[in-house]
Amino acid sequence: MFEMALSALEIVFDPSRLMFVALGVIIGLSLGVIPGLSGIVGLSLLLPFTFNMDPFTALAFLVGLQAVVATSDTIPAILFGVPGTVGSASTILDGHPMAKQGLAARAFGAAFSASLLGGLCGALFLALSIPILRPFILSFGSPELLVFCIFGLSLIGVLSGGNPLKGLAAAAVGLMIATVGEEPNTAIERWTFGSLYLLEGIPLVPLALGLFAIPEIAEMVIARKPMQKEHGVATAWEQLDGVKDTISNFSLVLRGSAIGSVLGAVPGIGAPVIPWIAYGHAMRTEKGASETFGKGDVRGVIASESSSNAKEGGALVSTIAFGVPATASMALLLGAFLIHGLSPGPDMLTTRLDVTYTLVWTVALANVLGCGICFIFARQLASIARIRAGILAPVVLSIMFIGAFQATRQWGDIVALLGFGLLGWAMKRVNWPRPPLLLGLVLGGLLERYMFISFQRYGADWLSRPIVIGVLLITAYSIFKPMATSLIKRRRETNTRYFLALKPRRLDSTLWFNLGVIAFFLIAIVGSWQWDFGAKLVPQVVGWVGLFLVSWQLTATLFIKTESINSVAISKNSKSTASHSDTPSELDHLSNSEITRRTVRYFSWCLFTLATALFIGLLPAILIFLIGYLRIESKESWKTTLTVGVGSWSVSYLLFHQLLRVPWPASFIGDLLPGFRAIGALNLL
Amino acid sequence: MSAKKHYLLLWAFLASGISFAQTTGDFYAGRKVTILVGSGAGGTTDISARVLAEHLQRHIPGNPTIIVQNLPGGGSVTMTNYLYRSAPKDGSVLGYSLPGIITAQMMEPKRAKFDGRQLNWIGSALKYTGVVSVMSTAPATTIEEAKDTELFIGTTGRGSPAHQFPMMAKALLNLKFNIVAGYESSNDVFFAMERGEVHGQSSSLQAWAITRPGWLADGRITHLLYMGPPDPLAKRGIPYLRQLVSSERQKALVDFIEIGSQMGWPLFAPPDVPANRVESLRKAFDSLMSDPEFIRAMNLIVKAELQPTIGSDLALFVEKSLETPDTILSEAKSILGLNER
């Protein structure tokens, strides 16, 4: 085994191959930075060019590309709160607050070094465990994956901090949204309204971008302050502080890396969830984490990033060893393998181990190169956070529009982006944690699928399988232990005397939001009532539980508890933990009506762009949006407007239209004047 | 006419989409052609499309560069809808779909917003041989045994051909298939077979050859029955669905689900592409079918023998298929559980 590993190392360090790995790395980094684009874009574009290369070079090139996307997707996550790919969403929770506090360079330093170490440890771990990998992975059947989803859901408790009710309700919303689409067992279409778009369910990228990114940009716009609230130029060595943070938390890096590579190697676990698992684990085990995570604790960034990179290595190995790709990018990589004559399977772990080791080394090398490049530019990147909101917002928004569109390349993507943007903003305003919704969405689809397969195949026997029992016990422990500890603590600290007094509440936004969610669940329950059992089970269960949770939550806000003096200490504590897993708000200096006015303006601009796009095409509409916003809303001079607007638009045009040849959706004018579509450069309608 | 009027006239021409009289070679020279693949990346459909694109470039007059893009969804319905409505109608964008695209038009009229009769069929290089295969360690390894012993067959979803073939076989032959639906993709079902979670699945012969050639060679899997063109499985004594049924009605049902098998993976252009360009594309496709490099690539990478259908024959076949009587259509829908569509 070692000889093969060493000879593979020689193969990788061949100069011409190294060149291709480097090229792949640069392309991969560029793709990860742009929200909505992931490795698959680059892979599918470059795959034909690899036909004439020898397999080792071709695969080193493609794997190098894929391996670093998880590194650069951190950049928009930290700077703007925009996930570069869905996997970086958990980095936002602590990385973005750090940027707002002027610590972006440090966050980058920590993130990139954690990525590097995480990726390397992951690669090493996998290289060592290859002998036992097959039996390990084969023992994960649908029942095991099911209980893993349940375990993932248990993280919601941790991620909602002091608002478990809100967190669970948000997760229930996510689970419900996951049911949209065609139900595989009954072929019943759930809430697709006859549209082809919703048939496959609501795609993750526009949802994540809308839920997390749009509210962050909204806040920046409404506050009219740059992202970085406190002024201060990052010193040259600030990113090194981040590296020191990583090194002093090395055991966390190791754990994150282990979680990432082990779970990443199991096909079907749901790759976006893995960084959340590491984050949740860190939250539970690190000292004082429950107070500081979500407010700019660098350990949150470290846990997220180390696991995120490690999982790429894990996913690669399971793609090679089993031919089961965890993501679309991996599927394309798999195709590349097949085209170059390598069949995934046990051979890759025995007779063709040389190829596997080559790839593991490539991943390690790509990580070093990728993280190195990002690290060198960390300070320059960090200074982006200081650009004024009036310029940054429209540019980032325009990229998000196009990026969201890459999900399924239909108008629905933009609608989903804005719809979830609105929801995300509302949740932010009323202090509902958003990560549980994302988790509910990712896990919901998997959960239902595995549940039905498990029952169909094993009846109820699957509950007695050893791994299933083990994971369920761990889940139960992780849910009940914190509850028990806090209950015991409360008992000790108070003479429990709670007075319930109903105070009349204004019809404020919190109330409306709760009522809205209640209406959502009611509609879901009624809507699914008529369906066959297979299709209605999950919507009904989730609907009733969600309804219960929100109603309880609503009641809790209507009644104000007046407590005895001894428990004042407790209420102080609970305030500080209020929704700490979500980013704190910066708008306290504005009145509610001012906030509402500016919010309406912001979303009106977004809607205007969508409407214009439907009329004349997405890319042209974005040009109009950029120029209009910069001039009218941000009141920039014509010189700035045209430079920034036309400049950034041209980059988008070159990248998306000329290079990536995105098939733009049909617009009204385009249908009216089909001649434009015949001209390559103008086929934007 | 003044310069301004010349200018206006030019724009009027452009806007109305009138193409100037030019040869196909002129049109394609230096141009990029896009083939939209109606499936995700990495499977048989995607890989065969990429091999096709790579070699077709040489045969089209003008030698354009062909790039492949994935537009998955709805069993190629999403891609075909897009091509039908939004894609440029000048022959620079082509579609490459899953085999069942015409069956989808008939069974999902609300969602399939295209008409196969209007599409310009260029050709098909392969045929789809669907097989139901089980691990050789399964409790039943022949059709007869499968009538008495339960077999777990994994599928993706009710709408997929991988589900429809075993469902139809189960109904027509009274087999004891316990269909476990819901797997994400056929790769996941392969994996489930490896884990012992299901005994078998329905897939194409090409897919087996591409992704698990070792299993075919060392006898780890046994084919229960197949549908589609008879070669090359007939020689190996594997039962052929159409021969196992007796009544006219049953044979008509089998013919119906075999429409996709006969079409293979078709390449087509949207409606309204100028006729001379379609002709050139068809000619290019035909000459590709005898190109030894292409044949070798298909053998090596897609592990498939060519079973070509030329464009005009494809068009005739589509016309005929779309005339399937409603009685057969509704019976097929009810067997497959697709009445909601």
CSV table of N, CA and C in Angstrom, one decimal, chain A residues 464-544:
chain,number,residue,atom,x,y,z
A,464,SER,N,-34.3,-2.5,14.5
A,464,SER,CA,-33.5,-3.4,15.3
A,464,SER,C,-32.1,-3.5,14.8
A,465,ARG,N,-31.7,-2.8,13.8
A,465,ARG,CA,-30.4,-2.9,13.3
A,465,ARG,C,-29.4,-2.2,14.2
A,466,PRO,N,-28.2,-2.7,14.4
A,466,PRO,CA,-27.3,-2.2,15.4
A,466,PRO,C,-26.9,-0.7,15.2
A,467,ILE,N,-26.5,-0.4,14.0
A,467,ILE,CA,-26.1,1.0,13.8
A,467,ILE,C,-27.3,2.0,14.0
A,468,VAL,N,-28.5,1.5,13.6
A,468,VAL,CA,-29.7,2.3,13.8
A,468,VAL,C,-29.9,2.6,15.3
A,469,ILE,N,-29.8,1.6,16.1
A,469,ILE,CA,-30.0,1.7,17.5
A,469,ILE,C,-29.0,2.7,18.1
A,470,GLY,N,-27.7,2.5,17.7
A,470,GLY,CA,-26.6,3.3,18.2
A,470,GLY,C,-26.9,4.8,17.9
A,471,VAL,N,-27.2,5.1,16.6
A,471,VAL,CA,-27.3,6.5,16.3
A,471,VAL,C,-28.6,7.1,17.0
A,472,LEU,N,-29.6,6.3,17.1
A,472,LEU,CA,-30.8,6.8,17.8
A,472,LEU,C,-30.5,7.1,19.3
A,473,LEU,N,-29.7,6.3,19.9
A,473,LEU,CA,-29.3,6.5,21.3
A,473,LEU,C,-28.5,7.8,21.4
A,474,ILE,N,-27.5,8.0,20.5
A,474,ILE,CA,-26.8,9.2,20.5
A,474,ILE,C,-27.6,10.4,20.3
A,475,THR,N,-28.6,10.3,19.4
A,475,THR,CA,-29.5,11.4,19.1
A,475,THR,C,-30.3,11.8,20.4
A,476,ALA,N,-30.9,10.7,21.0
A,476,ALA,CA,-31.7,10.9,22.2
A,476,ALA,C,-30.8,11.6,23.3
A,477,TYR,N,-29.6,11.1,23.4
A,477,TYR,CA,-28.7,11.7,24.4
A,477,TYR,C,-28.5,13.2,24.1
A,478,SER,N,-28.2,13.5,22.9
A,478,SER,CA,-27.9,14.9,22.6
A,478,SER,C,-29.0,15.8,22.6
A,479,ILE,N,-30.3,15.3,22.6
A,479,ILE,CA,-31.4,16.1,22.7
A,479,ILE,C,-31.7,16.3,24.2
A,480,PHE,N,-31.7,15.2,24.9
A,480,PHE,CA,-32.2,15.3,26.3
A,480,PHE,C,-31.2,15.8,27.3
A,481,LYS,N,-29.9,15.6,27.0
A,481,LYS,CA,-29.0,16.0,28.1
A,481,LYS,C,-29.0,17.5,28.3
A,482,PRO,N,-29.0,18.3,27.2
A,482,PRO,CA,-29.0,19.8,27.5
A,482,PRO,C,-30.3,20.2,28.2
A,483,MET,N,-31.4,19.6,27.8
A,483,MET,CA,-32.7,19.9,28.4
A,483,MET,C,-32.6,19.6,29.9
A,484,ALA,N,-32.1,18.4,30.2
A,484,ALA,CA,-32.1,18.0,31.6
A,484,ALA,C,-31.2,18.9,32.4
A,485,THR,N,-30.0,19.2,31.8
A,485,THR,CA,-29.1,20.1,32.6
A,485,THR,C,-29.7,21.4,32.9
A,486,SER,N,-30.4,22.0,31.9
A,486,SER,CA,-30.9,23.3,32.2
A,486,SER,C,-32.1,23.3,33.1
A,487,LEU,N,-32.8,22.2,33.1
A,487,LEU,CA,-33.9,22.0,34.0
A,487,LEU,C,-33.4,22.0,35.4
A,488,ILE,N,-32.3,21.1,35.6
A,488,ILE,CA,-31.8,21.0,36.9
A,488,ILE,C,-31.2,22.3,37.4
A,489,LYS,N,-30.6,23.1,36.5
A,489,LYS,CA,-30.0,24.4,36.9
A,489,LYS,C,-31.1,25.3,37.3
A,490,ARG,N,-32.2,25.3,36.6
A,490,ARG,CA,-33.3,26.2,36.9
A,490,ARG,C,-33.9,25.9,38.3
A,491,ARG,N,-34.0,24.6,38.5
A,491,ARG,CA,-34.6,24.2,39.8
A,491,ARG,C,-33.8,24.7,40.9
A,492,ARG,N,-32.5,24.7,40.7
A,492,ARG,CA,-31.6,25.1,41.8
A,492,ARG,C,-31.6,26.6,42.0
A,493,GLU,N,-31.9,27.3,41.0
A,493,GLU,CA,-31.7,28.8,41.1
A,493,GLU,C,-33.0,29.5,41.4
A,494,THR,N,-34.1,28.9,41.5
A,494,THR,CA,-35.3,29.7,41.6
A,494,THR,C,-36.3,29.1,42.6
A,495,ASN,N,-37.0,30.0,43.2
A,495,ASN,CA,-38.3,29.6,43.8
A,495,ASN,C,-39.3,29.8,42.7
A,496,THR,N,-39.7,28.7,42.1
A,496,THR,CA,-40.5,28.8,40.9
A,496,THR,C,-41.9,29.4,41.2
A,497,ARG,N,-42.0,30.7,40.9
A,497,ARG,CA,-43.3,31.3,41.0
A,497,ARG,C,-43.4,32.1,39.7
A,498,TYR,N,-44.2,31.6,38.9
A,498,TYR,CA,-44.4,32.3,37.6
A,498,TYR,C,-45.9,32.9,37.6
A,499,PHE,N,-46.0,34.1,37.3
A,499,PHE,CA,-47.3,34.7,37.2
A,499,PHE,C,-47.5,34.9,35.7
A,500,LEU,N,-48.7,34.5,35.3
A,500,LEU,CA,-49.0,34.8,33.9
A,500,LEU,C,-49.9,35.9,33.8
A,501,ALA,N,-49.5,36.9,33.0
A,501,ALA,CA,-50.4,38.1,32.9
A,501,ALA,C,-50.6,38.3,31.4
A,502,LEU,N,-51.8,38.4,31.0
A,502,LEU,CA,-52.0,38.7,29.6
A,502,LEU,C,-52.0,40.2,29.4
A,503,LYS,N,-50.9,40.6,28.6
A,503,LYS,CA,-50.8,42.1,28.3
A,503,LYS,C,-51.3,42.2,26.9
A,504,PRO,N,-52.1,43.3,26.7
A,504,PRO,CA,-52.5,43.4,25.3
A,504,PRO,C,-51.3,43.8,24.4
A,505,ARG,N,-51.2,43.1,23.3
A,505,ARG,CA,-50.0,43.4,22.4
A,505,ARG,C,-50.5,44.1,21.2
A,506,ARG,N,-49.7,45.1,20.7
A,506,ARG,CA,-50.1,45.7,19.4
A,506,ARG,C,-50.0,44.6,18.4
A,507,LEU,N,-50.7,44.9,17.3
A,507,LEU,CA,-50.6,43.9,16.2
A,507,LEU,C,-49.3,44.2,15.5
A,508,ASP,N,-48.2,43.7,16.0
A,508,ASP,CA,-46.9,44.0,15.4
A,508,ASP,C,-46.5,42.9,14.5
A,509,SER,N,-45.3,43.1,14.0
A,509,SER,CA,-44.8,42.2,12.9
A,509,SER,C,-44.6,40.8,13.4
A,510,THR,N,-44.2,40.6,14.7
A,510,THR,CA,-44.0,39.3,15.2
A,510,THR,C,-45.3,38.5,15.2
A,511,LEU,N,-46.4,39.2,15.6
A,511,LEU,CA,-47.7,38.5,15.6
A,511,LEU,C,-48.1,38.1,14.2
A,512,TRP,N,-47.9,39.1,13.2
A,512,TRP,CA,-48.3,38.8,11.9
A,512,TRP,C,-47.5,37.6,11.3
A,513,PHE,N,-46.2,37.6,11.7
A,513,PHE,CA,-45.4,36.5,11.1
A,513,PHE,C,-45.9,35.1,11.7
A,514,ASN,N,-46.1,35.1,13.0
A,514,ASN,CA,-46.6,33.9,13.6
A,514,ASN,C,-47.9,33.4,12.9
A,515,LEU,N,-48.8,34.4,12.7
A,515,LEU,CA,-50.1,34.0,12.1
A,515,LEU,C,-49.9,33.5,10.7
A,516,GLY,N,-48.9,34.2,10.0
A,516,GLY,CA,-48.6,33.7,8.7
A,516,GLY,C,-48.1,32.3,8.6
A,517,VAL,N,-47.3,31.9,9.6
A,517,VAL,CA,-46.8,30.6,9.6
A,517,VAL,C,-47.9,29.6,10.0
A,518,ILE,N,-48.8,30.0,10.9
A,518,ILE,CA,-49.9,29.2,11.2
A,518,ILE,C,-50.7,28.9,9.9
A,519,ALA,N,-51.0,30.0,9.2
A,519,ALA,CA,-51.8,29.8,8.0
A,519,ALA,C,-51.1,28.9,7.0
A,520,PHE,N,-49.8,29.0,6.9
A,520,PHE,CA,-49.0,28.1,6.1
A,520,PHE,C,-49.2,26.6,6.4
A,521,PHE,N,-49.2,26.3,7.7
A,521,PHE,CA,-49.3,24.9,8.1
A,521,PHE,C,-50.8,24.5,7.9
A,522,LEU,N,-51.7,25.4,8.1
A,522,LEU,CA,-53.1,25.0,7.9
A,522,LEU,C,-53.4,24.7,6.5
A,523,ILE,N,-52.9,25.6,5.6
A,523,ILE,CA,-53.1,25.3,4.2
A,523,ILE,C,-52.5,24.0,3.8
A,524,ALA,N,-51.3,23.7,4.3
A,524,ALA,CA,-50.6,22.5,4.0
A,524,ALA,C,-51.4,21.3,4.4
A,525,ILE,N,-52.0,21.4,5.7
A,525,ILE,CA,-52.8,20.2,6.2
A,525,ILE,C,-54.0,20.0,5.3
A,526,VAL,N,-54.7,21.1,5.1
A,526,VAL,CA,-55.9,20.9,4.3
A,526,VAL,C,-55.6,20.5,2.9
A,527,GLY,N,-54.5,21.0,2.3
A,527,GLY,CA,-54.2,20.7,0.9
A,527,GLY,C,-53.8,19.2,0.7
A,528,SER,N,-53.2,18.6,1.8
A,528,SER,CA,-52.7,17.3,1.6
A,528,SER,C,-53.7,16.2,2.1
A,529,TRP,N,-54.8,16.7,2.6
A,529,TRP,CA,-55.8,15.8,3.2
A,529,TRP,C,-56.3,14.7,2.3
A,530,GLN,N,-56.5,15.1,1.0
A,530,GLN,CA,-57.1,14.1,0.1
A,530,GLN,C,-56.1,13.1,-0.5
A,531,TRP,N,-54.9,13.3,-0.3
A,531,TRP,CA,-53.9,12.5,-1.0
A,531,TRP,C,-53.9,11.1,-0.5
A,532,ASP,N,-53.3,10.2,-1.3
A,532,ASP,CA,-53.0,8.8,-0.9
A,532,ASP,C,-52.1,8.9,0.3
A,533,PHE,N,-52.1,7.8,1.1
A,533,PHE,CA,-51.3,7.7,2.3
A,533,PHE,C,-49.9,8.1,2.1
A,534,GLY,N,-49.3,7.4,1.1
A,534,GLY,CA,-47.9,7.6,0.9
A,534,GLY,C,-47.5,9.1,0.7
A,535,ALA,N,-48.4,9.8,0.0
A,535,ALA,CA,-48.0,11.2,-0.3
A,535,ALA,C,-48.4,12.1,0.9
A,536,LYS,N,-49.3,11.7,1.7
A,536,LYS,CA,-49.8,12.7,2.7
A,536,LYS,C,-49.2,12.5,4.1
A,537,LEU,N,-48.5,11.4,4.3
A,537,LEU,CA,-48.0,11.1,5.7
A,537,LEU,C,-47.1,12.2,6.2
A,538,VAL,N,-46.1,12.5,5.5
A,538,VAL,CA,-45.1,13.5,6.0
A,538,VAL,C,-45.7,14.9,6.1
A,539,PRO,N,-46.4,15.4,5.0
A,539,PRO,CA,-47.0,16.7,5.1
A,539,PRO,C,-48.0,16.8,6.3
A,540,GLN,N,-48.8,15.7,6.6
A,540,GLN,CA,-49.7,15.8,7.7
A,540,GLN,C,-49.0,15.8,9.0
A,541,VAL,N,-48.0,14.9,9.2
A,541,VAL,CA,-47.3,14.9,10.5
A,541,VAL,C,-46.6,16.2,10.7
A,542,VAL,N,-45.8,16.6,9.7
A,542,VAL,CA,-45.1,17.9,9.8
A,542,VAL,C,-46.1,19.1,10.1
A,543,GLY,N,-47.2,19.0,9.3
A,543,GLY,CA,-48.1,20.1,9.4
A,543,GLY,C,-48.7,20.2,10.8
A,544,TRP,N,-49.2,19.1,11.4
A,544,TRP,CA,-49.8,19.2,12.7
A,544,TRP,C,-48.7,19.6,13.8
